[in-house]
Amino acid sequence: MELVCLKEKKFDDYLPLMNREVIEEISYLSDELRGKRVAMINATAFGGGVAEKLEALLPLLINLGLEVDWWVLEGSGDFFRVTKQFHNRLQGQEGSLTGPDIEVYLHQTRLNAAAMENWDYDFVICHDPQTAALIDYRDRLRHRARWVWRCHIDTSDPNPEYWDFIHRYIRHYDAVIFTMSNFVCGGADLPNLTLITPSIDPLSPKNAALDPEEAAALLRCFGVEKERPLIVQVSRFDPWKDPLGVIEAYKMVKKEFPSVQLALVGSMATDDPEGWDYLYHTLRRAGEDYDIKVVTNFNGITSVEVNAFQTAADVVLQKSLREGFGLTVAEALWKGTPVIGGRVGGIRLQIEDGVNGYLVDTVEQCAERILTLLRNPALAHDFAVTGKEKVRRNFIVPLNVLAYLRLLHKLNFLP
Ligand code: UDP
């Protein structure tokens, strides 16, 4: 396993965004947990929401006095192929779990567990299916740690074979975290089941306020013209994110708004081997329409460019078919950009249909809602104001800090 370097952050910088009760509770809990050693383990330090969430959360826990290390699993191409299949099938895709795939998964788990020999932590927090079976090796640690498993995906309707397999491991953790209660299938036997909604870092380069002129200048490099309407979806190239549906919706809008542009902004996560295939599907569907910009971290997209796209967009889409949370929704709402999301998973926590955005079930609905927003700047503005406040109250990182501290505090004092 590899240790990830973390940037420094100061908790005090976030105080103006928080209510007094939140600040007081965080201060009490972090005093109680000062010096506790925490290992966070996930599958990638780059690309996708989990890396983003850890990057936001961990420096603040450290600044509050905990000793936190972020470990990333080692994995072969085969391991990540199998774990992406876990991801897809836990989100409901059909298919059978084969003996050889189980062997690939358990073999890599064994190799990763070797790195835990003599670890000395009070808490070990494992993220997503890639890490689940590490619990079998808990006795490698020098002292007795509390183990937590955090699920970031939409398991509301999982493939039962895969759920049964993962469930065999997760029930041995001391606590299990999901984002929504309906993601937990028959969770009666899961210990200390906890619901935590993810959050964004409002002060990071991705989310800090960006001057519209600066955003427009950054986007010019990608061929985006400031004067023309812009639809944006920021996400990995993944069937669950439905980039092909986004292109279809854009084509419908284009008939009425010929000047409209579409940007599909996607990062290629190191634990997502399907990403390249799906990027090629997307490029083929975009064809020779040069008003569709398909851009990735390989042609210059960093956090600041993501910020620029989300800031400059007239409408941001997250037309997912399944979604654990969808950080991109909160990111866009925080910038005061109206969002249309698929009526699935964690997107439903963030968008109240018709109040701070729209929820859609089909490509046609999506196109219709885009047209409504493009034609009604005043409505788009109202959504933007309500959306930003919703994020401030519910989805900013200090609230995530509080949720984790509460859970660790509870586990720390369990007999
Ligand atoms: N992201 C990025 N660059 C890209 C595409 C996505 O930095 O080109 C980020 C995006 O801003 C968000 C995260 O990746 O912070 C995606 O998280 P989300 O919860 O939306 O989806 P996930 O990838 O976890 O399914």
Coordinates of C-alpha atoms and ligand atoms in Angstrom, one line a residue, residues 47-50 52-53 206 234-236 241 265-267 301 306 310 323 325-328 331, ligand 1:
G47 CA -10.1 10.8 -10.0
G48 CA -13.6 10.3 -8.7
G49 CA -15.5 11.2 -5.6
V50 CA -13.8 9.1 -2.9
E52 CA -12.0 14.1 -3.6
K53 CA -13.8 13.5 -0.2
K206 CA -12.2 23.5 -7.2
V234 CA -18.4 16.8 -15.0
S235 CA -17.9 13.1 -14.3
R236 CA -15.9 9.9 -15.0
K241 CA -23.2 8.7 -15.4
V265 CA -15.5 17.0 -18.5
G266 CA -14.1 13.8 -17.1
S267 CA -11.1 12.5 -15.2
I301 CA -8.3 19.6 -16.8
V306 CA -13.4 22.0 -13.3
Q310 CA -19.0 24.6 -13.3
E323 CA -25.4 7.7 -8.0
F325 CA -24.0 11.0 -3.9
G326 CA -22.7 13.0 -6.8
L327 CA -20.3 15.6 -5.5
T328 CA -20.5 17.3 -8.8
E331 CA -20.0 21.6 -6.4
Ligands
UDP1 N1 -13.8 15.4 -11.3 C1 -12.6 16.1 -11.6 N2 -12.2 16.2 -12.9 C2 -12.9 15.7 -13.8 C3 -14.1 14.9 -13.5 C4 -14.5 14.8 -12.2 O1 -11.9 16.6 -10.7 O2 -12.5 15.8 -15.0 C5 -14.2 15.3 -9.9 C6 -15.5 16.0 -9.6 O3 -15.3 17.4 -9.6 C7 -15.9 15.4 -8.3 C8 -15.4 14.0 -8.4 O4 -14.4 14.0 -9.4 O5 -15.3 16.1 -7.2 C9 -16.5 13.0 -8.8 O6 -17.3 12.7 -7.7 P1 -18.8 12.2 -7.8 O7 -19.3 12.0 -6.4 O8 -19.6 13.2 -8.6 O9 -18.7 10.9 -8.6 P2 -17.8 9.5 -8.5 O10 -16.7 9.7 -9.5 O11 -17.4 9.4 -7.1 O12 -18.8 8.4 -9.0

